[in-house]
mmCIF file of C-alpha atoms in Angstrom:
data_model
loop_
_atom_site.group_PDB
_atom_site.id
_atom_site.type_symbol
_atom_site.label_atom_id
_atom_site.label_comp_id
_atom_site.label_asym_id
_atom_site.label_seq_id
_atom_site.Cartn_x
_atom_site.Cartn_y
_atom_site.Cartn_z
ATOM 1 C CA UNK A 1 -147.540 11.824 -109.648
ATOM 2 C CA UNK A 2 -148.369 13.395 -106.082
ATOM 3 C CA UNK A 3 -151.158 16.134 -105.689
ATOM 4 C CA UNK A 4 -150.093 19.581 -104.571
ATOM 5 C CA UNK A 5 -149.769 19.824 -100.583
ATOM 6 C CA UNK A 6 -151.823 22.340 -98.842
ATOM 7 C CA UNK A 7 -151.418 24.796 -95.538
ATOM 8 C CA UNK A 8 -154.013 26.140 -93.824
ATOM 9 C CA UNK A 9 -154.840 29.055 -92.224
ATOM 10 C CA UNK A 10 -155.660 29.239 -89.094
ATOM 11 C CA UNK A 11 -155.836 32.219 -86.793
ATOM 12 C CA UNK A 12 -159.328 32.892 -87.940
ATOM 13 C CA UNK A 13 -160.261 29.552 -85.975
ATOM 14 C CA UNK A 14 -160.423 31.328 -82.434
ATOM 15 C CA UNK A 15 -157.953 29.564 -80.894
ATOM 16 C CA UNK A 16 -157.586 29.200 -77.156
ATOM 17 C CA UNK A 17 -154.176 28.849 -75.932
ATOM 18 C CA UNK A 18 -153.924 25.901 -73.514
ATOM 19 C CA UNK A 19 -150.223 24.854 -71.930
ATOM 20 C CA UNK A 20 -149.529 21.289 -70.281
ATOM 21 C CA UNK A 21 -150.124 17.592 -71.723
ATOM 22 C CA UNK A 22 -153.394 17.032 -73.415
ATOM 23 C CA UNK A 23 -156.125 15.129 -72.612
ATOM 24 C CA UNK A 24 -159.117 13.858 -75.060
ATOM 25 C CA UNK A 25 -161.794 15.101 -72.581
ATOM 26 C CA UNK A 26 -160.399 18.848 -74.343
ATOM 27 C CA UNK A 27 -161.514 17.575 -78.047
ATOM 28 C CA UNK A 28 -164.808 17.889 -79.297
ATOM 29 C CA UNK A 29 -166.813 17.193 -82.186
ATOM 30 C CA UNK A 30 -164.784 16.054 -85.727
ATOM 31 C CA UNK A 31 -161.428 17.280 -83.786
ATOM 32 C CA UNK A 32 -162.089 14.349 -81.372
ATOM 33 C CA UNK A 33 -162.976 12.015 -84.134
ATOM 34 C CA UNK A 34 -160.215 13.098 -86.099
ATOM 35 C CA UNK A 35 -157.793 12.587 -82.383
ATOM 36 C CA UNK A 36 -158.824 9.245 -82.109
ATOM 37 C CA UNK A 37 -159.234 8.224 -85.333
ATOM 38 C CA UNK A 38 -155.422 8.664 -86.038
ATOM 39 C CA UNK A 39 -153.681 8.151 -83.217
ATOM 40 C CA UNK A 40 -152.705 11.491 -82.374
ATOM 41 C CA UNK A 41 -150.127 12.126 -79.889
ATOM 42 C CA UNK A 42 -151.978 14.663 -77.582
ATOM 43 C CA UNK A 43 -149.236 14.083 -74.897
ATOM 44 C CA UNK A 44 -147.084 16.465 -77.046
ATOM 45 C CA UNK A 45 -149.398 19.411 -77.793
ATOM 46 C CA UNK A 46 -149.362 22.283 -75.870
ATOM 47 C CA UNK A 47 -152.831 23.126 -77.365
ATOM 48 C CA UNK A 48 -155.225 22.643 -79.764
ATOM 49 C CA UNK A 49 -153.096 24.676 -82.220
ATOM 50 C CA UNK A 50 -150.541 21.930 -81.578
ATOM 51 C CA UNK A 51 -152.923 19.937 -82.700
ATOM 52 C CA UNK A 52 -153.974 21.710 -85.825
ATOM 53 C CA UNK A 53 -150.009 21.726 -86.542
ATOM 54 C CA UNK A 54 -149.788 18.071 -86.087
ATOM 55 C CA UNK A 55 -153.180 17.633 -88.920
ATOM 56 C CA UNK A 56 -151.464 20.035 -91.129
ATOM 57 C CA UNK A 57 -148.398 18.278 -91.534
ATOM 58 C CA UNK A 58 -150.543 15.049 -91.435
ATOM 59 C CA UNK A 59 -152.436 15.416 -94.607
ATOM 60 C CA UNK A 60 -149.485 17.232 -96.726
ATOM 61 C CA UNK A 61 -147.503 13.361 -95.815
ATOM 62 C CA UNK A 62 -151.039 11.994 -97.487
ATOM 63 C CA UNK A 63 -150.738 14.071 -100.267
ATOM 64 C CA UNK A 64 -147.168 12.392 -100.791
ATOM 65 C CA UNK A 65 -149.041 9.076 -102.022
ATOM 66 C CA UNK A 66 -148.204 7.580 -105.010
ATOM 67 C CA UNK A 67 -151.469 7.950 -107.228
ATOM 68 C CA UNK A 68 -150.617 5.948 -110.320
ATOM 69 C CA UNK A 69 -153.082 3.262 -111.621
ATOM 70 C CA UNK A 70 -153.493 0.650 -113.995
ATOM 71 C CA UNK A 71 -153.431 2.840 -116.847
ATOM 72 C CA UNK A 72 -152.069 6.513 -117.430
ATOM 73 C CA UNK A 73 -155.350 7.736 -117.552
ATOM 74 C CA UNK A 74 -156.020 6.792 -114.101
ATOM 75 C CA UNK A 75 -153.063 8.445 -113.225
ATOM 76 C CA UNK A 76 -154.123 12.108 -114.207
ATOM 77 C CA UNK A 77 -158.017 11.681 -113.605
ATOM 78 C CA UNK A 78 -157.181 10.610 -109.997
ATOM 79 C CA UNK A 79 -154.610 13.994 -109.663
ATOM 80 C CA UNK A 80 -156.976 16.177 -110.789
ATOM 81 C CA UNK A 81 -159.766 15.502 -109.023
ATOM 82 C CA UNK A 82 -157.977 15.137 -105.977
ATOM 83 C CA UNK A 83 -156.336 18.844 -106.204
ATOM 84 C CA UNK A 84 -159.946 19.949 -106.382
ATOM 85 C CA UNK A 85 -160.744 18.573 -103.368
ATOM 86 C CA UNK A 86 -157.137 19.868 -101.837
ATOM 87 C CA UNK A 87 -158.437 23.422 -102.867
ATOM 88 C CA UNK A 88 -161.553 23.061 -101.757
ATOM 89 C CA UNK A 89 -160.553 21.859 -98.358
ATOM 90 C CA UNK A 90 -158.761 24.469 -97.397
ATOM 91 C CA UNK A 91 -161.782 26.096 -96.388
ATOM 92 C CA UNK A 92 -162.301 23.734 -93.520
ATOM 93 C CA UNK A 93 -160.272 22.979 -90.521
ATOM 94 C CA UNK A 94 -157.406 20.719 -90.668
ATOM 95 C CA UNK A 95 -158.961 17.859 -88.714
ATOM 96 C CA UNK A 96 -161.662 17.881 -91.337
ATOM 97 C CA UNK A 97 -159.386 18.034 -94.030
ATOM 98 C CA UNK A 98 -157.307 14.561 -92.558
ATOM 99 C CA UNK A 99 -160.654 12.554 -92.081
ATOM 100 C CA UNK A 100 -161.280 13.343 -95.884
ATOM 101 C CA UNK A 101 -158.431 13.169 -97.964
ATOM 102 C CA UNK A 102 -157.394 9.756 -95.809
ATOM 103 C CA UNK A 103 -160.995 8.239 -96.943
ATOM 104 C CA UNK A 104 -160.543 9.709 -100.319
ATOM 105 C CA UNK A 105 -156.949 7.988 -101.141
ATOM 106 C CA UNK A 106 -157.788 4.414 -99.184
ATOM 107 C CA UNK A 107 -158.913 2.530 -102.193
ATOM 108 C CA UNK A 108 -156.804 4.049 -104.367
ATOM 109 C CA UNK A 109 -153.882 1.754 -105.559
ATOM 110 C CA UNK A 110 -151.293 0.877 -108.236
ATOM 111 C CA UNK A 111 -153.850 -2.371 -109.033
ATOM 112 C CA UNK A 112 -157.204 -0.503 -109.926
ATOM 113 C CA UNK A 113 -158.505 2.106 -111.865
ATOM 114 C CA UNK A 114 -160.970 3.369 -108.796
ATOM 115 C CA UNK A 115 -161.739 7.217 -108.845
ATOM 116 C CA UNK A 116 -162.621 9.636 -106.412
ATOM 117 C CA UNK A 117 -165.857 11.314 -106.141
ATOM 118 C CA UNK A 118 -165.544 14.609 -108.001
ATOM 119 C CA UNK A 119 -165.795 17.440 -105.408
ATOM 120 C CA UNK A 120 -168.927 19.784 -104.980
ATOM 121 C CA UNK A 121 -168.785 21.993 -102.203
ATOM 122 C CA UNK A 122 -172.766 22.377 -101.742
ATOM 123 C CA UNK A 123 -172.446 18.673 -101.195
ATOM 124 C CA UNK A 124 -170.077 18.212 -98.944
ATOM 125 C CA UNK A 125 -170.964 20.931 -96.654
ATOM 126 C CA UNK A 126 -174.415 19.486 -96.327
ATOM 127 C CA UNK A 127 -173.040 15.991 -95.616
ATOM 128 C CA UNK A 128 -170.250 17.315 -92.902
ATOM 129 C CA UNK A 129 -173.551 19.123 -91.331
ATOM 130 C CA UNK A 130 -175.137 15.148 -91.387
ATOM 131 C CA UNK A 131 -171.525 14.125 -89.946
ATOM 132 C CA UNK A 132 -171.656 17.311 -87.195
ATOM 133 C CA UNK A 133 -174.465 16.542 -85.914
ATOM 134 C CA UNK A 134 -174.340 12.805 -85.268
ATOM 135 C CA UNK A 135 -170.934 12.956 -83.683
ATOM 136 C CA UNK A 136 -173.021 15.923 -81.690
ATOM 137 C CA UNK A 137 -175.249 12.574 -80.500
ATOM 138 C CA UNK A 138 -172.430 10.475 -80.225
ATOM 139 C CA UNK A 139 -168.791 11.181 -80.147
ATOM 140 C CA UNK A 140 -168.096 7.900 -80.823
ATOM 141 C CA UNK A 141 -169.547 7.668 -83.843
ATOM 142 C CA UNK A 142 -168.233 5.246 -87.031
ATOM 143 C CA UNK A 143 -168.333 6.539 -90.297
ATOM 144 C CA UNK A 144 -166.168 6.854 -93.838
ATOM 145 C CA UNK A 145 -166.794 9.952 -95.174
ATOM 146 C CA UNK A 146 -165.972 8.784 -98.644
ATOM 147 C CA UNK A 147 -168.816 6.501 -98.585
ATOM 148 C CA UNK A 148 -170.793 8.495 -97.205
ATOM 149 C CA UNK A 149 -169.970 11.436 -99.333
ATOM 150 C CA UNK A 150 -170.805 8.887 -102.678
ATOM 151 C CA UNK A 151 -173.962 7.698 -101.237
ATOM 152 C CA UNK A 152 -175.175 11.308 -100.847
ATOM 153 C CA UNK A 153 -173.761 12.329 -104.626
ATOM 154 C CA UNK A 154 -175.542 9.339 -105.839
ATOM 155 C CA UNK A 155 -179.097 10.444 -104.022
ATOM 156 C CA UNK A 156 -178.929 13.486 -105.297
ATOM 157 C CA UNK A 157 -179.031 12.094 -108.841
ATOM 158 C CA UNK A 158 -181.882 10.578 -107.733
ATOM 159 C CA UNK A 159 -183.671 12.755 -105.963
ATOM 160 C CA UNK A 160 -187.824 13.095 -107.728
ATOM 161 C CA UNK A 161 -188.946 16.564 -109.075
ATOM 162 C CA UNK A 162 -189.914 17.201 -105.494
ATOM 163 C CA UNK A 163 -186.389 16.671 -104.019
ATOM 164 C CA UNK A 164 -187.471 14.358 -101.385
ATOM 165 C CA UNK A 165 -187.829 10.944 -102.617
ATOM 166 C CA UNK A 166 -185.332 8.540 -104.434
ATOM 167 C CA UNK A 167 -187.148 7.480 -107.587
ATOM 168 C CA UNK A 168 -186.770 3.940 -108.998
ATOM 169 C CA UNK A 169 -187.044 4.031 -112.727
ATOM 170 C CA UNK A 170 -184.855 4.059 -115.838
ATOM 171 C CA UNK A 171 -182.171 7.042 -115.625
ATOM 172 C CA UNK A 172 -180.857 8.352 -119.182
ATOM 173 C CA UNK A 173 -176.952 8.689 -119.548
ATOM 174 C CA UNK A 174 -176.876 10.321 -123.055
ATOM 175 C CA UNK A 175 -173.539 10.369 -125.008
ATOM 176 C CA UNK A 176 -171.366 13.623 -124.726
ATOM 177 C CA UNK A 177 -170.901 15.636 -127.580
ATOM 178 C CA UNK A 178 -168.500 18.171 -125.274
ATOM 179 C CA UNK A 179 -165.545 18.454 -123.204
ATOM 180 C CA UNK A 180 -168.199 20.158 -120.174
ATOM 181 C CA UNK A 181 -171.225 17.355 -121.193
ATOM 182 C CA UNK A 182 -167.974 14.554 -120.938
ATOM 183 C CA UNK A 183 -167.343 15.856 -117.474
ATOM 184 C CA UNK A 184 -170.771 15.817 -115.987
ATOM 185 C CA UNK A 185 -172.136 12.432 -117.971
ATOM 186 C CA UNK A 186 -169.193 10.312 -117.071
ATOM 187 C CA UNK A 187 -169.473 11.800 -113.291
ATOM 188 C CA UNK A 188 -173.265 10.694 -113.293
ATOM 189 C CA UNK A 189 -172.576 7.148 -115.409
ATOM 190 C CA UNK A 190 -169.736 6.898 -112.354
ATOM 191 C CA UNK A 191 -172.173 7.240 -109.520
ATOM 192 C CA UNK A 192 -174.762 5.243 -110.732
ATOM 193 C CA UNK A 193 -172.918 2.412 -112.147
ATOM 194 C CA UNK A 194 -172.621 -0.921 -110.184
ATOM 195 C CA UNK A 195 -169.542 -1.642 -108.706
ATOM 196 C CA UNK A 196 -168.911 -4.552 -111.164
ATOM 197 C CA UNK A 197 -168.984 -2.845 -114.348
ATOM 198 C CA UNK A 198 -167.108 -1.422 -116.918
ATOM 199 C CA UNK A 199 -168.450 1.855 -117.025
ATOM 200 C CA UNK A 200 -167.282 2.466 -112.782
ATOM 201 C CA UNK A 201 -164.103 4.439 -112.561
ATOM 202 C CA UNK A 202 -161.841 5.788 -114.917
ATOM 203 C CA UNK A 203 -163.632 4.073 -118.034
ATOM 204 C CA UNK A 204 -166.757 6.136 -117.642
ATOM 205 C CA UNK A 205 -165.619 8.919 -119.642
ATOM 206 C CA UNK A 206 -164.470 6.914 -122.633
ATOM 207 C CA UNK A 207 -167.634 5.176 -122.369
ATOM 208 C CA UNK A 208 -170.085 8.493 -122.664
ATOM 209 C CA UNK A 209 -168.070 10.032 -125.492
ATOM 210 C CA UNK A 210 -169.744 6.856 -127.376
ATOM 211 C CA UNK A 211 -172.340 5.431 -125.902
ATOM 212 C CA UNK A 212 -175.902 6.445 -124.728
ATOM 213 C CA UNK A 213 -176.938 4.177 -121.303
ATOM 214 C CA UNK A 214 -180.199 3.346 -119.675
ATOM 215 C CA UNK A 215 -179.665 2.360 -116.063
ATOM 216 C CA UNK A 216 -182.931 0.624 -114.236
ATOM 217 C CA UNK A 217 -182.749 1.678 -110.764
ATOM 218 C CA UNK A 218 -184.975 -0.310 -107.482
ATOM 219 C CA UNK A 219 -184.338 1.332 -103.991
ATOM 220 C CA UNK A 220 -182.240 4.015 -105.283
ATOM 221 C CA UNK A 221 -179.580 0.818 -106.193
ATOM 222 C CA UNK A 222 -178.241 0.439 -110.162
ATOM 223 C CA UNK A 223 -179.602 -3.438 -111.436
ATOM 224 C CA UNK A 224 -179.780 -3.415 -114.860
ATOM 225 C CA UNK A 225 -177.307 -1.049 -117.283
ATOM 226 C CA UNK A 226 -178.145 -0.818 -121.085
ATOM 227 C CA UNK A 227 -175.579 0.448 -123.471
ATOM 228 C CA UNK A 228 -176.431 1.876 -127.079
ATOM 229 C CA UNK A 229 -174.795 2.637 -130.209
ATOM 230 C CA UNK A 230 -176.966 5.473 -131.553
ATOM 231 C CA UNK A 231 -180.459 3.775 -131.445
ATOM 232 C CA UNK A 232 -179.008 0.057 -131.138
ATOM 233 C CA UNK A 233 -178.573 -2.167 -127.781
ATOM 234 C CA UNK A 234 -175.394 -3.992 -127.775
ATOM 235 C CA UNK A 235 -174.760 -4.717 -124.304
ATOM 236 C CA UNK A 236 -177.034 -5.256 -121.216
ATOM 237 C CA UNK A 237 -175.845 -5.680 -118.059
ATOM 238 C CA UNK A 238 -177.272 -6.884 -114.448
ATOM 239 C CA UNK A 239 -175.330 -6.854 -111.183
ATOM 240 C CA UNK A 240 -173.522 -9.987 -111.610
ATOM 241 C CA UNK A 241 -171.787 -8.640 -115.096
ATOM 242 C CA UNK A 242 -172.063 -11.837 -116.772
ATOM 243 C CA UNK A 243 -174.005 -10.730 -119.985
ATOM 244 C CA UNK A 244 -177.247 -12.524 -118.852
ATOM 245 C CA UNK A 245 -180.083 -10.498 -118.127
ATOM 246 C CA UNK A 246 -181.617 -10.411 -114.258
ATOM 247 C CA UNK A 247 -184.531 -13.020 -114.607
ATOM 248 C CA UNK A 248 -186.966 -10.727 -112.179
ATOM 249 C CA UNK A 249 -185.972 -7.820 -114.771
ATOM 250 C CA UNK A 250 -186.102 -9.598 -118.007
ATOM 251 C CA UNK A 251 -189.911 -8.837 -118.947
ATOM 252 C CA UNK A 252 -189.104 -5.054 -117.732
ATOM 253 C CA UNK A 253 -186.091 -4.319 -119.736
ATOM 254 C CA UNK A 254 -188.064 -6.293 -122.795
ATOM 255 C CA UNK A 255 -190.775 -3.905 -122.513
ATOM 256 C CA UNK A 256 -188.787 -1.048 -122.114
ATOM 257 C CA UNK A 257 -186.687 -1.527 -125.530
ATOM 258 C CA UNK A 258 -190.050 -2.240 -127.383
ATOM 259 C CA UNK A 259 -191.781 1.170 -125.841
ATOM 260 C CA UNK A 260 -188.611 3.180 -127.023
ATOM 261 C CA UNK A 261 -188.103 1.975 -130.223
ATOM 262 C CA UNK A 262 -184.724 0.915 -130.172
ATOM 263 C CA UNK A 263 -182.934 -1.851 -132.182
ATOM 264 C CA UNK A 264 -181.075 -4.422 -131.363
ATOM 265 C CA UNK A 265 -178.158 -6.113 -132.775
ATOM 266 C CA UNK A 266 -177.924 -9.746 -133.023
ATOM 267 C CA UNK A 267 -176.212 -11.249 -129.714
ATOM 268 C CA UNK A 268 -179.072 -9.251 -128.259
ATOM 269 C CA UNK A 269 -181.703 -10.572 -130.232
ATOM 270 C CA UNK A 270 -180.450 -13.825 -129.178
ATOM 271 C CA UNK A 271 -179.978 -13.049 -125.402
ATOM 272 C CA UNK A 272 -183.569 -11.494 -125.483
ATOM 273 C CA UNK A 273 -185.260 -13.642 -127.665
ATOM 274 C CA UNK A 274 -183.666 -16.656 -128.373
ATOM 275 C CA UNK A 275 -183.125 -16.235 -132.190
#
């Protein structure tokens, strides 16, 4: 299953003609990262519509990847969150478009059940501004948008009542009780889960129509992930996914239970208590 290719319009983009061989000293900003970044043979373009052309038909031949997974599931989650970001894309220039969708589909393959971000537009226009203006500083400048484009999704979850600070604390992931709370609780259980549990990826949304989670975060990082059955803990997880609560966070995530009230079944009375 392939998402649906895109073409983009372009006259609105001011175009200067330009005739002759070109050279990357004509490229600036995310065209020039995009130039470099894949190869592109200026040699052949008349111009920087040329060029345009060439990014057009460059992400419609990305758009031809294979996007199964390890389960069906995987399959359709991955094709429908990438035609979002196909739609939404159109309303940036081609180069823009390549850099993106290429980050977007790299760790997708056949072997895992990884996910895309889900896309919001508000988001990524404030993060290609970020981008924009550090290629300004440098045109050489290193970056995958992807990541980047995560990290900033994830902050934003995290974000105080003020909007400027990254608060460490216990974050609530209740269970979803409909199709629009399914959407929007497995997207934040997605971005806050570590990248060696369960609940990352395409499981996240079978996870919240269930479960209710409690994820401790330190630095704006996941460590600890609690999962409950109604009122009960049945699993708690640290970073290393073994079962075994983080020694440093043991006395924390003790306290925590015992100040909400909530129960515990007996492998974690055992883990937790030793009884």
């Amino acid at each position: 299953m392939k998402i649906d290719r895109v073409m983009f319009y372009t006259p609105q983009m001011n175009i200067t003609p330009a005739f002759g061989m070109m050279k990357a000293s004509q490229f600036e900003g995310l065209d020039y990262t995009c130039m470099r970044q894949f190869k592109a043979p200026i040699e052949k373009f008349n111009g920087i519509k040329d060029f345009y052309n060439w990014a057009v038909r460059s992400f419609n031949k990305k758009c031809e990847k294979n996007l199964s997974g390890k389960t069906k599931e995987t399959e359709e989650q991955r094709v429908n969150i990438l035609r979002d970001w196909n739609e939404g894309l159109k309303n940036y220039s081609p180069a823009v478009a390549l850099i993106t969708i290429s980050s977007l589909l790299k760790n997708l393959k056949p072997s895992n059940d990884n996910l895309p971000p889900v896309f919001h537009n508000t988001f990524f226009e404030e993060l290609l501004a970020d981008v924009e203006g550090a290629v300004a500083l440098d045109k050489d400048f290193q970056f995958d948008i992807s990541k980047l484009y995560k990290q900033h999704l994830k902050s934003m979850f995290l974000l105080d009542n003020s909007g400027r600070k990254i608060k460490d604390g216990w974050i609530e992931v209740s269970a979803a009780r409909t199709n629009e709370e399914v959407s929007k609780n497995a997207e934040l259980l997605n971005a806050l889960s570590y990248k060696t549990w369960c609940t990352k990826g395409v499981k996240s949304e079978i996870y919240v129509k269930e479960f209710n989670f409690r994820i401790l975060v330190k630095n704006g990082e996941p460590q600890v992930c609690i999962r409950l059955l109604d009122n009960t803990v049945c699993e708690i997880q640290g970073r290393l996914n073994d079962s075994k609560i983080p020694d440093e966070y043991k006395e924390q995530v003790m306290n925590y239970i015992e100040n909400s009230g909530f129960d515990l079944d007996c492998d974690m009375e055992e883990e937790l208590y030793g009884f």
